[in-house]
Structure formats: C-alpha cells, structure tokens
CSV table of C-alpha atoms in Angstrom, one decimal:
chain,number,residue,atom,x,y,z
A,17,UNK,CA,-10.4,56.4,28.1
A,18,UNK,CA,-10.5,54.7,24.7
A,19,UNK,CA,-13.7,55.0,22.7
A,20,UNK,CA,-14.6,54.2,19.1
A,21,UNK,CA,-17.6,55.9,17.5
A,22,UNK,CA,-19.4,54.8,14.4
A,23,UNK,CA,-22.1,57.4,13.9
A,24,UNK,CA,-24.1,55.5,11.3
A,25,UNK,CA,-25.9,52.3,12.3
A,26,UNK,CA,-27.2,51.8,8.8
A,27,UNK,CA,-25.8,52.9,5.4
A,28,UNK,CA,-27.3,52.2,2.0
A,29,UNK,CA,-25.8,52.9,-1.4
A,30,UNK,CA,-26.4,51.7,-4.9
A,31,UNK,CA,-24.0,49.4,-6.7
A,32,UNK,CA,-21.2,51.4,-8.3
A,33,UNK,CA,-21.6,54.4,-6.0
A,34,UNK,CA,-18.8,55.5,-3.6
A,35,UNK,CA,-19.2,54.5,0.0
A,36,UNK,CA,-17.6,55.8,3.2
A,37,UNK,CA,-18.1,54.3,6.6
A,38,UNK,CA,-17.2,56.7,9.3
A,39,UNK,CA,-15.1,56.0,12.4
A,40,UNK,CA,-13.9,58.4,15.0
A,41,UNK,CA,-11.9,57.5,18.1
A,42,UNK,CA,-10.7,59.0,21.3
A,43,UNK,CA,-7.4,57.9,22.8
A,44,UNK,CA,-4.6,59.9,24.3
A,45,UNK,CA,-1.8,57.7,23.1
A,46,UNK,CA,-0.8,56.3,19.7
A,47,UNK,CA,-3.5,53.9,18.6
A,48,UNK,CA,-3.7,51.1,16.2
A,49,UNK,CA,-6.9,51.1,14.2
A,50,UNK,CA,-8.6,48.2,12.4
A,51,UNK,CA,-11.7,47.5,10.4
A,52,UNK,CA,-13.5,44.2,10.9
A,53,UNK,CA,-16.3,42.8,8.7
A,54,UNK,CA,-19.0,40.3,9.3
A,55,UNK,CA,-20.9,39.0,6.2
A,56,UNK,CA,-24.3,37.4,6.7
A,57,UNK,CA,-24.0,34.1,8.6
A,58,UNK,CA,-20.2,34.3,8.6
A,59,UNK,CA,-17.7,35.0,11.3
A,60,UNK,CA,-16.2,38.3,12.2
A,61,UNK,CA,-13.0,38.8,10.3
A,62,UNK,CA,-10.3,41.3,9.9
A,63,UNK,CA,-10.7,43.5,6.8
A,64,UNK,CA,-7.7,45.8,7.1
A,65,UNK,CA,-5.5,47.7,9.6
A,66,UNK,CA,-4.0,51.1,9.4
A,67,UNK,CA,-0.5,50.0,10.1
A,68,UNK,CA,-0.4,48.0,6.8
A,69,UNK,CA,-1.6,50.8,4.6
A,70,UNK,CA,-3.2,48.2,2.4
A,71,UNK,CA,-6.2,48.0,0.2
A,72,UNK,CA,-8.4,45.0,0.7
A,73,UNK,CA,-11.3,44.2,-1.7
A,74,UNK,CA,-11.0,47.8,-2.9
A,75,UNK,CA,-11.4,49.3,0.5
A,76,UNK,CA,-8.9,51.7,2.0
A,77,UNK,CA,-8.8,53.6,5.3
A,78,UNK,CA,-6.5,56.4,6.3
A,79,UNK,CA,-5.7,57.2,9.9
A,80,UNK,CA,-6.2,61.0,10.4
A,81,UNK,CA,-4.7,61.8,13.8
A,82,UNK,CA,-5.7,65.4,13.6
A,83,UNK,CA,-9.4,64.5,13.2
A,84,UNK,CA,-9.0,61.3,15.1
A,85,UNK,CA,-10.7,59.4,12.3
A,86,UNK,CA,-10.3,56.2,10.4
A,87,UNK,CA,-13.0,56.2,7.8
A,88,UNK,CA,-13.4,53.2,5.5
A,89,UNK,CA,-13.8,54.1,1.8
A,90,UNK,CA,-14.5,52.3,-1.5
A,91,UNK,CA,-14.9,54.2,-4.8
A,92,UNK,CA,-17.3,51.7,-6.3
A,93,UNK,CA,-19.4,49.6,-4.0
A,94,UNK,CA,-20.4,46.1,-4.9
A,95,UNK,CA,-23.4,44.0,-3.8
A,96,UNK,CA,-21.1,41.6,-2.1
A,97,UNK,CA,-19.9,44.4,0.2
A,98,UNK,CA,-23.2,44.3,2.0
A,99,UNK,CA,-22.2,43.4,5.6
A,100,UNK,CA,-21.7,44.7,9.1
A,101,UNK,CA,-18.6,46.7,9.5
A,102,UNK,CA,-16.9,47.4,12.9
A,103,UNK,CA,-14.1,49.8,13.5
A,104,UNK,CA,-11.7,48.8,16.3
A,105,UNK,CA,-8.9,50.3,18.3
A,106,UNK,CA,-6.0,48.7,20.1
A,107,UNK,CA,-4.0,50.6,22.7
A,108,UNK,CA,-0.8,50.3,24.6
A,109,UNK,CA,-0.7,49.7,28.3
A,110,UNK,CA,-2.2,47.1,30.6
A,111,UNK,CA,-4.9,46.2,28.1
A,112,UNK,CA,-2.5,45.2,25.4
A,113,UNK,CA,-4.2,42.9,22.9
A,114,UNK,CA,-7.6,44.1,23.8
A,115,UNK,CA,-9.7,45.6,21.0
A,116,UNK,CA,-12.3,48.3,21.6
A,117,UNK,CA,-15.0,48.2,19.0
A,118,UNK,CA,-17.5,50.6,17.7
A,119,UNK,CA,-21.2,49.8,17.5
A,120,UNK,CA,-20.9,48.8,13.9
A,121,UNK,CA,-22.4,50.0,10.6
A,122,UNK,CA,-24.7,47.8,8.6
A,123,UNK,CA,-23.9,48.5,4.9
A,124,UNK,CA,-26.4,47.5,2.2
A,125,UNK,CA,-25.5,47.8,-1.4
A,126,UNK,CA,-28.5,47.8,-3.7
A,127,UNK,CA,-28.3,46.4,-7.2
B,13,UNK,CA,-8.4,22.6,15.3
B,14,UNK,CA,-8.7,24.5,12.1
B,15,UNK,CA,-10.5,27.4,13.7
B,16,UNK,CA,-12.0,28.7,16.9
B,17,UNK,CA,-14.9,26.4,17.9
B,18,UNK,CA,-17.7,27.5,20.1
B,19,UNK,CA,-20.5,25.5,21.6
B,20,UNK,CA,-23.4,25.5,21.7
B,21,UNK,CA,-24.2,27.6,18.7
B,22,UNK,CA,-27.6,28.5,20.1
B,23,UNK,CA,-28.8,28.3,23.7
B,24,UNK,CA,-32.3,29.2,25.0
B,25,UNK,CA,-32.6,29.3,28.7
B,26,UNK,CA,-35.1,30.3,31.3
B,27,UNK,CA,-34.5,33.4,33.4
B,28,UNK,CA,-32.7,32.5,36.6
B,29,UNK,CA,-30.9,29.5,35.2
B,30,UNK,CA,-27.2,29.1,34.9
B,31,UNK,CA,-25.5,28.6,31.5
B,32,UNK,CA,-22.1,27.6,30.3
B,33,UNK,CA,-20.6,28.6,27.0
B,34,UNK,CA,-17.5,26.9,25.7
B,35,UNK,CA,-14.7,28.1,23.5
B,36,UNK,CA,-12.0,25.8,22.0
B,37,UNK,CA,-9.3,28.1,20.5
B,38,UNK,CA,-6.8,27.4,17.8
B,39,UNK,CA,-4.2,25.0,19.0
B,40,UNK,CA,-1.1,26.9,20.1
B,41,UNK,CA,-2.8,30.3,20.5
B,42,UNK,CA,-1.8,31.7,23.8
B,43,UNK,CA,-4.4,34.5,24.1
B,44,UNK,CA,-8.1,34.0,24.3
B,45,UNK,CA,-10.8,36.7,24.4
B,46,UNK,CA,-14.5,36.8,25.1
B,47,UNK,CA,-16.7,39.5,23.7
B,48,UNK,CA,-20.5,40.1,23.7
B,49,UNK,CA,-22.3,41.3,20.7
B,50,UNK,CA,-25.7,42.9,21.4
B,51,UNK,CA,-28.0,44.4,18.8
B,52,UNK,CA,-27.2,48.0,18.4
B,53,UNK,CA,-24.5,47.8,21.1
B,54,UNK,CA,-21.5,46.6,19.1
B,55,UNK,CA,-18.9,44.4,20.6
B,56,UNK,CA,-18.4,44.6,24.3
B,57,UNK,CA,-15.2,43.2,25.8
B,58,UNK,CA,-15.7,40.8,28.6
B,59,UNK,CA,-12.5,39.0,29.6
B,60,UNK,CA,-9.2,37.8,28.2
B,61,UNK,CA,-6.6,35.2,29.1
B,62,UNK,CA,-2.9,35.2,28.3
B,63,UNK,CA,-1.2,31.8,28.9
B,64,UNK,CA,-1.2,31.0,32.6
B,65,UNK,CA,-1.3,34.6,33.7
B,66,UNK,CA,-4.2,36.0,35.7
B,67,UNK,CA,-7.0,37.0,33.3
B,68,UNK,CA,-8.2,40.5,32.7
B,69,UNK,CA,-11.7,40.4,34.0
B,70,UNK,CA,-12.3,44.1,33.8
B,71,UNK,CA,-15.1,43.8,31.2
B,72,UNK,CA,-17.3,41.4,33.0
B,73,UNK,CA,-20.6,43.2,33.6
B,74,UNK,CA,-21.5,41.7,36.9
B,75,UNK,CA,-20.4,39.0,39.4
B,76,UNK,CA,-22.9,36.7,37.8
B,77,UNK,CA,-20.3,36.3,35.0
B,78,UNK,CA,-17.2,34.3,35.3
B,79,UNK,CA,-14.8,32.5,33.0
B,80,UNK,CA,-12.0,30.0,33.3
B,81,UNK,CA,-9.4,28.6,31.0
B,82,UNK,CA,-8.2,25.1,31.7
B,83,UNK,CA,-4.7,24.0,30.7
B,84,UNK,CA,-4.2,27.1,28.7
B,85,UNK,CA,-6.6,25.9,26.1
B,86,UNK,CA,-10.4,25.5,26.4
B,87,UNK,CA,-12.3,28.3,28.1
B,88,UNK,CA,-15.8,28.3,29.7
B,89,UNK,CA,-17.8,31.4,30.2
B,90,UNK,CA,-20.4,30.9,32.9
B,91,UNK,CA,-23.4,33.1,33.5
B,92,UNK,CA,-25.3,32.5,36.7
B,93,UNK,CA,-28.9,33.4,37.4
B,94,UNK,CA,-29.4,34.6,33.8
B,95,UNK,CA,-31.4,37.7,33.1
B,96,UNK,CA,-33.1,38.8,29.9
B,97,UNK,CA,-30.5,41.5,29.3
B,98,UNK,CA,-27.9,38.7,29.1
B,99,UNK,CA,-29.4,37.8,25.7
B,100,UNK,CA,-26.7,38.3,23.1
B,101,UNK,CA,-24.2,36.6,20.9
B,102,UNK,CA,-21.1,35.6,22.9
B,103,UNK,CA,-18.0,35.6,20.7
B,104,UNK,CA,-14.7,34.0,21.5
B,105,UNK,CA,-11.4,34.9,19.7
B,106,UNK,CA,-7.9,33.6,20.0
B,107,UNK,CA,-4.6,34.9,18.8
B,108,UNK,CA,-1.1,33.3,18.4
B,109,UNK,CA,0.8,35.6,20.7
B,110,UNK,CA,0.5,38.3,23.3
B,111,UNK,CA,0.5,41.2,23.0
B,112,UNK,CA,-1.1,40.7,19.7
B,113,UNK,CA,-2.9,44.1,19.3
B,114,UNK,CA,-5.5,42.6,17.1
B,115,UNK,CA,-3.2,41.4,14.3
B,116,UNK,CA,-4.1,37.8,14.6
B,117,UNK,CA,-7.5,37.6,16.1
B,118,UNK,CA,-9.5,34.7,14.9
B,119,UNK,CA,-13.1,34.7,16.0
B,120,UNK,CA,-15.4,31.8,16.5
B,121,UNK,CA,-18.9,31.8,15.1
B,122,UNK,CA,-20.4,32.6,18.5
B,123,UNK,CA,-23.1,31.3,20.8
B,124,UNK,CA,-26.5,33.0,20.5
B,125,UNK,CA,-27.9,33.1,24.0
B,126,UNK,CA,-31.6,33.8,24.5
B,127,UNK,CA,-33.0,34.2,28.0
B,128,UNK,CA,-36.8,33.8,28.1
C-alpha cells in the first residue's frame, strides 16, 4: 500500500539557516513525488515535482529510491517560506491521478 | 471560471443534520477530486471523478458520505447525519486530463465544516 510519512509536524528555523523537511514513502512500484505548499489563508498549490528536477523559490528535492525519501531542502530559509508543506505521492494502477499526502509539516521561519 | 470555486466557504451545522458542499471546477477539466483536511491528519482522499466514468469512491469514510458530479462539471459532496468527527476542511481539486498524476491539480479554497 502507498504511504507518505512526514515525521515532523512542526519545524522552526531562523532566517538564513538551512532547512530540510523530511518525507519518506512506501510504494512497491515507481512513484512520482511532489511537494505542495499552503501559505496562510491561501490555497494549496504545487511547489515542485521530482520528475522535473527543478528548483522553485530556492527549494530542491531529490528522490532517493534507496532510502525511499524525497526531502525538501533550502540552503537559506526566508520568512516568506513559513507555510504548511505536504509531500505527496502518485502511483500507477487503478488509482491513477490520485495523490497520497503526508500529514504535513508546518514550517516557521523566524526573523 | 478562473479557478476552482467551492461553496460555502464556511459551514456550521448541528450534529445529525445533512450538509451539501459544492465544487465548481475549472471549465474543461475532466477530473475532479475531493479531499478532506483535518488538523494533524493531513489530506485524506475521498473520491474522484473522471469524465462520465464511474467515480472512485474508495476513500469515502462511511456510507453517510456521497458525491455526484452533474454534466461532467459541478460536483456536490453530501454528508448525511453529520457527526463531530466530520469537522474538517473539505478540498476540491480539478485537473485538465486523466490520468494526470498530480501535474495539473488546481485546488479550491475549501469549505470549512464545523459540526456542533
């Protein structure tokens, strides 16, 4: 069965410090992994996806199949990064299109 | 429309009453999804629709929950005999094609349901 685990419910760092939001998954096939972000009073939106190997707002995430992880990283956190972050997995099969989400990590960046 | 529209934005109801939540997806989007966002529980899949095909209802938590999508567009999520544990934010998302695998999900702003 597919599962996404985000072990930290809350994460606080100071502005300028590196930040890493952890995400681990379990899935027997070849997954697609995503990070979604929800800023205060805004809608949930896609931040980045592993297949694109892109950097968005300074964030990167590398899929590590050996460790079944997809941690989100940023070398220098900014106050505007404060938000709820969700890791999500999409799988092949009868549930194509459906996303499995982790429980989310609330990131707070202090000035 | 320009985005996914959900109504009402907030709903307070008494335990035992029925509620209807509405989602108006982006025009032309063939896939529509309902998720539930509970404090500390993340996002829980409820149901999705793809065009005129039978929906995937595997995420509905009980038979008190049902959803329909009329004309391949607007969707209504109905919760009968509401319970306090139904209190959550109900999110709708749509995507332009199926299978989309999350590439083009657009979420609505959600309906915050409070059962008292």
